mmCIF file of C-alpha atoms in Angstrom:
data_model
loop_
_atom_site.group_PDB
_atom_site.id
_atom_site.type_symbol
_atom_site.label_atom_id
_atom_site.label_comp_id
_atom_site.label_asym_id
_atom_site.label_seq_id
_atom_site.Cartn_x
_atom_site.Cartn_y
_atom_site.Cartn_z
ATOM 1 C CA UNK A 160 21.318 -2.169 -37.755
ATOM 2 C CA UNK A 161 22.243 0.120 -34.857
ATOM 3 C CA UNK A 162 18.546 0.533 -33.985
ATOM 4 C CA UNK A 163 18.132 -3.248 -33.932
ATOM 5 C CA UNK A 164 21.120 -3.604 -31.589
ATOM 6 C CA UNK A 165 19.677 -1.035 -29.184
ATOM 7 C CA UNK A 166 16.327 -2.843 -29.190
ATOM 8 C CA UNK A 167 18.013 -6.165 -28.454
ATOM 9 C CA UNK A 168 20.012 -4.608 -25.618
ATOM 10 C CA UNK A 169 16.929 -3.154 -23.953
ATOM 11 C CA UNK A 170 14.570 -6.107 -24.491
ATOM 12 C CA UNK A 171 15.702 -7.992 -21.361
ATOM 13 C CA UNK A 172 15.230 -4.838 -19.307
ATOM 14 C CA UNK A 173 11.738 -4.315 -20.699
ATOM 15 C CA UNK A 174 10.794 -7.908 -19.966
ATOM 16 C CA UNK A 175 11.689 -7.378 -16.299
ATOM 17 C CA UNK A 176 10.262 -3.869 -15.960
ATOM 18 C CA UNK A 177 7.716 -3.679 -13.169
ATOM 19 C CA UNK A 178 4.631 -1.600 -12.908
ATOM 20 C CA UNK A 179 4.901 1.299 -10.510
ATOM 21 C CA UNK A 180 3.293 0.527 -7.177
ATOM 22 C CA UNK A 181 -0.224 1.880 -6.685
ATOM 23 C CA UNK A 182 -0.673 3.365 -3.228
ATOM 24 C CA UNK A 183 -3.862 2.400 -1.389
ATOM 25 C CA UNK A 184 -4.807 6.072 -0.974
ATOM 26 C CA UNK A 185 -4.956 6.370 -4.780
ATOM 27 C CA UNK A 186 -8.069 4.165 -4.622
ATOM 28 C CA UNK A 187 -9.871 6.876 -2.626
ATOM 29 C CA UNK A 188 -11.307 9.992 -4.263
ATOM 30 C CA UNK A 189 -9.589 13.190 -3.104
ATOM 31 C CA UNK A 190 -12.459 14.256 -0.782
ATOM 32 C CA UNK A 191 -12.198 10.878 0.997
ATOM 33 C CA UNK A 192 -8.417 11.270 1.314
ATOM 34 C CA UNK A 193 -8.905 14.722 2.839
ATOM 35 C CA UNK A 194 -11.606 13.445 5.223
ATOM 36 C CA UNK A 195 -9.313 10.610 6.304
ATOM 37 C CA UNK A 196 -6.467 13.036 7.024
ATOM 38 C CA UNK A 197 -8.793 15.326 9.019
ATOM 39 C CA UNK A 198 -10.363 12.492 10.983
ATOM 40 C CA UNK A 199 -9.803 12.428 14.742
ATOM 41 C CA UNK A 200 -7.795 9.576 16.255
ATOM 42 C CA UNK A 201 -9.780 6.333 16.302
ATOM 43 C CA UNK A 202 -9.475 3.779 19.058
ATOM 44 C CA UNK A 203 -7.941 0.575 17.780
ATOM 45 C CA UNK A 204 -8.999 -1.371 20.822
ATOM 46 C CA UNK A 205 -10.043 -4.741 19.596
ATOM 47 C CA UNK A 206 -12.368 -7.247 21.231
ATOM 48 C CA UNK A 207 -9.605 -9.835 21.433
ATOM 49 C CA UNK A 208 -7.522 -7.386 23.489
ATOM 50 C CA UNK A 209 -9.996 -7.369 26.397
ATOM 51 C CA UNK A 210 -10.760 -11.083 26.254
ATOM 52 C CA UNK A 211 -14.265 -10.591 24.855
ATOM 53 C CA UNK A 212 -13.521 -11.610 21.268
ATOM 54 C CA UNK A 213 -16.424 -13.227 19.462
ATOM 55 C CA UNK A 214 -16.709 -14.724 16.019
ATOM 56 C CA UNK A 215 -18.496 -11.556 14.826
ATOM 57 C CA UNK A 216 -15.282 -9.980 13.417
ATOM 58 C CA UNK A 217 -14.788 -9.714 9.688
ATOM 59 C CA UNK A 218 -14.104 -6.722 7.489
ATOM 60 C CA UNK A 219 -17.560 -5.161 7.724
ATOM 61 C CA UNK A 220 -17.739 -1.994 9.755
ATOM 62 C CA UNK A 221 -19.459 -2.741 13.078
ATOM 63 C CA UNK A 222 -19.058 0.683 14.733
ATOM 64 C CA UNK A 223 -21.840 2.963 13.466
ATOM 65 C CA UNK A 224 -20.371 6.088 15.123
ATOM 66 C CA UNK A 225 -17.327 6.583 12.899
ATOM 67 C CA UNK A 226 -16.898 9.388 10.334
ATOM 68 C CA UNK A 227 -18.562 8.697 6.963
ATOM 69 C CA UNK A 228 -15.206 8.130 5.233
ATOM 70 C CA UNK A 229 -14.848 4.857 7.172
ATOM 71 C CA UNK A 230 -17.901 3.455 5.312
ATOM 72 C CA UNK A 231 -17.074 4.922 1.898
ATOM 73 C CA UNK A 232 -17.548 2.930 -1.284
ATOM 74 C CA UNK A 233 -16.671 5.929 -3.453
ATOM 75 C CA UNK A 234 -14.173 5.003 -6.162
ATOM 76 C CA UNK A 235 -11.831 6.717 -8.602
ATOM 77 C CA UNK A 236 -13.436 6.320 -12.047
ATOM 78 C CA UNK A 237 -10.178 6.949 -13.932
ATOM 79 C CA UNK A 238 -8.725 3.737 -12.430
ATOM 80 C CA UNK A 239 -11.327 1.533 -14.168
ATOM 81 C CA UNK A 240 -9.491 -1.032 -16.314
ATOM 82 C CA UNK A 241 -6.011 0.208 -15.400
ATOM 83 C CA UNK A 242 -3.323 -2.414 -14.932
ATOM 84 C CA UNK A 243 -1.928 -1.861 -11.456
ATOM 85 C CA UNK A 244 0.514 -3.388 -8.991
ATOM 86 C CA UNK A 245 -0.487 -3.082 -5.347
ATOM 87 C CA UNK A 246 0.884 -4.483 -2.132
ATOM 88 C CA UNK A 247 -1.313 -5.699 0.675
ATOM 89 C CA UNK A 248 -2.383 -8.505 2.949
ATOM 90 C CA UNK A 249 -4.710 -11.386 2.065
ATOM 91 C CA UNK A 250 -7.949 -12.389 3.719
ATOM 92 C CA UNK A 251 -8.570 -15.832 2.146
ATOM 93 C CA UNK A 252 -12.063 -16.705 0.924
ATOM 94 C CA UNK A 253 -11.746 -19.750 -1.358
ATOM 95 C CA UNK A 254 -9.045 -22.255 -2.213
ATOM 96 C CA UNK A 255 -8.546 -24.961 -4.815
ATOM 97 C CA UNK A 256 -8.087 -28.708 -4.291
ATOM 98 C CA UNK A 257 -4.369 -28.124 -3.577
ATOM 99 C CA UNK A 258 -5.166 -25.659 -0.786
ATOM 100 C CA UNK A 259 -3.983 -22.652 -2.797
ATOM 101 C CA UNK A 260 -5.998 -19.438 -2.358
ATOM 102 C CA UNK A 261 -7.889 -18.562 -5.514
ATOM 103 C CA UNK A 262 -10.194 -15.882 -4.120
ATOM 104 C CA UNK A 263 -9.278 -13.436 -1.391
ATOM 105 C CA UNK A 264 -9.703 -9.885 -0.229
ATOM 106 C CA UNK A 265 -6.582 -7.736 -0.303
ATOM 107 C CA UNK A 266 -6.366 -5.105 2.436
ATOM 108 C CA UNK A 267 -3.800 -2.391 3.190
ATOM 109 C CA UNK A 268 -2.704 -3.633 6.622
ATOM 110 C CA UNK A 269 -2.295 -7.007 8.310
ATOM 111 C CA UNK A 270 -4.980 -8.372 10.598
ATOM 112 C CA UNK A 271 -7.729 -6.186 9.117
ATOM 113 C CA UNK A 272 -10.346 -8.864 9.701
ATOM 114 C CA UNK A 273 -9.894 -8.739 13.487
ATOM 115 C CA UNK A 274 -8.803 -5.153 14.140
ATOM 116 C CA UNK A 275 -11.249 -2.377 14.829
ATOM 117 C CA UNK A 276 -12.020 -0.471 12.706
ATOM 118 C CA UNK A 277 -11.668 -2.396 9.431
ATOM 119 C CA UNK A 278 -10.801 -0.461 6.264
ATOM 120 C CA UNK A 279 -13.621 1.172 4.283
ATOM 121 C CA UNK A 280 -14.904 -0.647 1.157
ATOM 122 C CA UNK A 281 -12.794 1.557 -1.133
ATOM 123 C CA UNK A 282 -9.728 0.179 0.651
ATOM 124 C CA UNK A 283 -10.700 -3.481 0.121
ATOM 125 C CA UNK A 284 -9.971 -5.263 -3.155
ATOM 126 C CA UNK A 285 -11.467 -8.623 -4.145
ATOM 127 C CA UNK A 286 -8.785 -10.659 -5.951
ATOM 128 C CA UNK A 287 -9.635 -13.557 -8.236
ATOM 129 C CA UNK A 288 -6.574 -15.700 -9.005
ATOM 130 C CA UNK A 289 -7.509 -19.079 -10.531
ATOM 131 C CA UNK A 290 -3.854 -20.179 -10.571
ATOM 132 C CA UNK A 291 -3.907 -19.923 -6.775
ATOM 133 C CA UNK A 292 -1.190 -19.060 -4.286
ATOM 134 C CA UNK A 293 -0.145 -20.861 -1.132
ATOM 135 C CA UNK A 294 -0.834 -18.577 1.813
ATOM 136 C CA UNK A 295 0.986 -20.084 4.756
ATOM 137 C CA UNK A 296 0.899 -16.785 6.668
ATOM 138 C CA UNK A 297 -1.843 -14.163 6.195
ATOM 139 C CA UNK A 298 0.492 -11.640 7.816
ATOM 140 C CA UNK A 299 2.959 -12.011 4.918
ATOM 141 C CA UNK A 300 2.458 -9.192 2.377
ATOM 142 C CA UNK A 301 1.706 -9.857 -1.280
ATOM 143 C CA UNK A 302 2.257 -8.088 -4.586
ATOM 144 C CA UNK A 303 -0.819 -8.332 -6.802
ATOM 145 C CA UNK A 304 -0.952 -7.256 -10.454
ATOM 146 C CA UNK A 305 -3.870 -7.093 -12.829
ATOM 147 C CA UNK A 306 -6.589 -4.952 -14.332
ATOM 148 C CA UNK A 307 -8.492 -3.035 -11.670
ATOM 149 C CA UNK A 308 -12.283 -3.048 -11.940
ATOM 150 C CA UNK A 309 -14.739 -0.846 -10.113
ATOM 151 C CA UNK A 310 -17.035 -3.544 -8.793
ATOM 152 C CA UNK A 311 -19.174 -3.479 -5.683
ATOM 153 C CA UNK A 312 -18.769 -6.800 -3.880
ATOM 154 C CA UNK A 313 -20.641 -7.718 -0.735
ATOM 155 C CA UNK A 314 -20.641 -10.904 1.295
ATOM 156 C CA UNK A 315 -20.912 -11.852 4.965
ATOM 157 C CA UNK A 316 -17.268 -10.948 5.569
ATOM 158 C CA UNK A 317 -16.853 -7.631 3.753
ATOM 159 C CA UNK A 318 -17.971 -4.979 1.335
ATOM 160 C CA UNK A 319 -15.403 -4.079 -1.330
ATOM 161 C CA UNK A 320 -15.501 -1.340 -3.955
ATOM 162 C CA UNK A 321 -12.877 -2.835 -6.293
ATOM 163 C CA UNK A 322 -12.089 -6.229 -7.805
ATOM 164 C CA UNK A 323 -9.316 -7.677 -9.930
ATOM 165 C CA UNK A 324 -8.717 -10.761 -12.026
ATOM 166 C CA UNK A 325 -5.041 -10.972 -11.088
ATOM 167 C CA UNK A 326 -2.413 -11.818 -13.684
ATOM 168 C CA UNK A 327 0.266 -12.209 -11.012
ATOM 169 C CA UNK A 328 0.292 -12.740 -7.243
ATOM 170 C CA UNK A 329 3.458 -13.299 -5.257
ATOM 171 C CA UNK A 330 4.867 -12.875 -1.792
ATOM 172 C CA UNK A 331 6.835 -9.697 -1.130
ATOM 173 C CA UNK A 332 10.513 -10.635 -0.898
ATOM 174 C CA UNK A 333 13.353 -9.010 1.031
ATOM 175 C CA UNK A 334 14.818 -7.726 -2.270
ATOM 176 C CA UNK A 335 11.572 -5.797 -2.917
ATOM 177 C CA UNK A 336 12.086 -3.592 0.120
#
């Protein structure tokens, strides 16, 4: 009976338990992490800053003179199939009839599609979320949960090394911080 009481007391807590946050650097193999830390300072001058912005943009690396780590698609095999919770910023790709985003890239920092340089493919995650989420502000961070898949994705906008069929997507709230 006592065991049953303890289980009943802890069940609400278990129902609200959250996954630990996965850090973006955990998606990079250790040699890539080390190369990133050793990399010289990169100019973050962006075309829109000097008035010469064109529609070229996107998340694909345009600068061919950066260190190799900035083009890396190397993944961490042990993450395959793991259920993770990661925070990031959306780059919308597709939406449903209600205007809710159902397919988007998740990136580690806001404005990645217009800043130079964009993140490497192993720092871009394709998120599939059929339920959809209203994205009124792409600079508002999201929490995304689901099973991480090592999946090379390439389109006109970006190359990604990971994908996820999300079980949950929500805006980060003040209480989360």
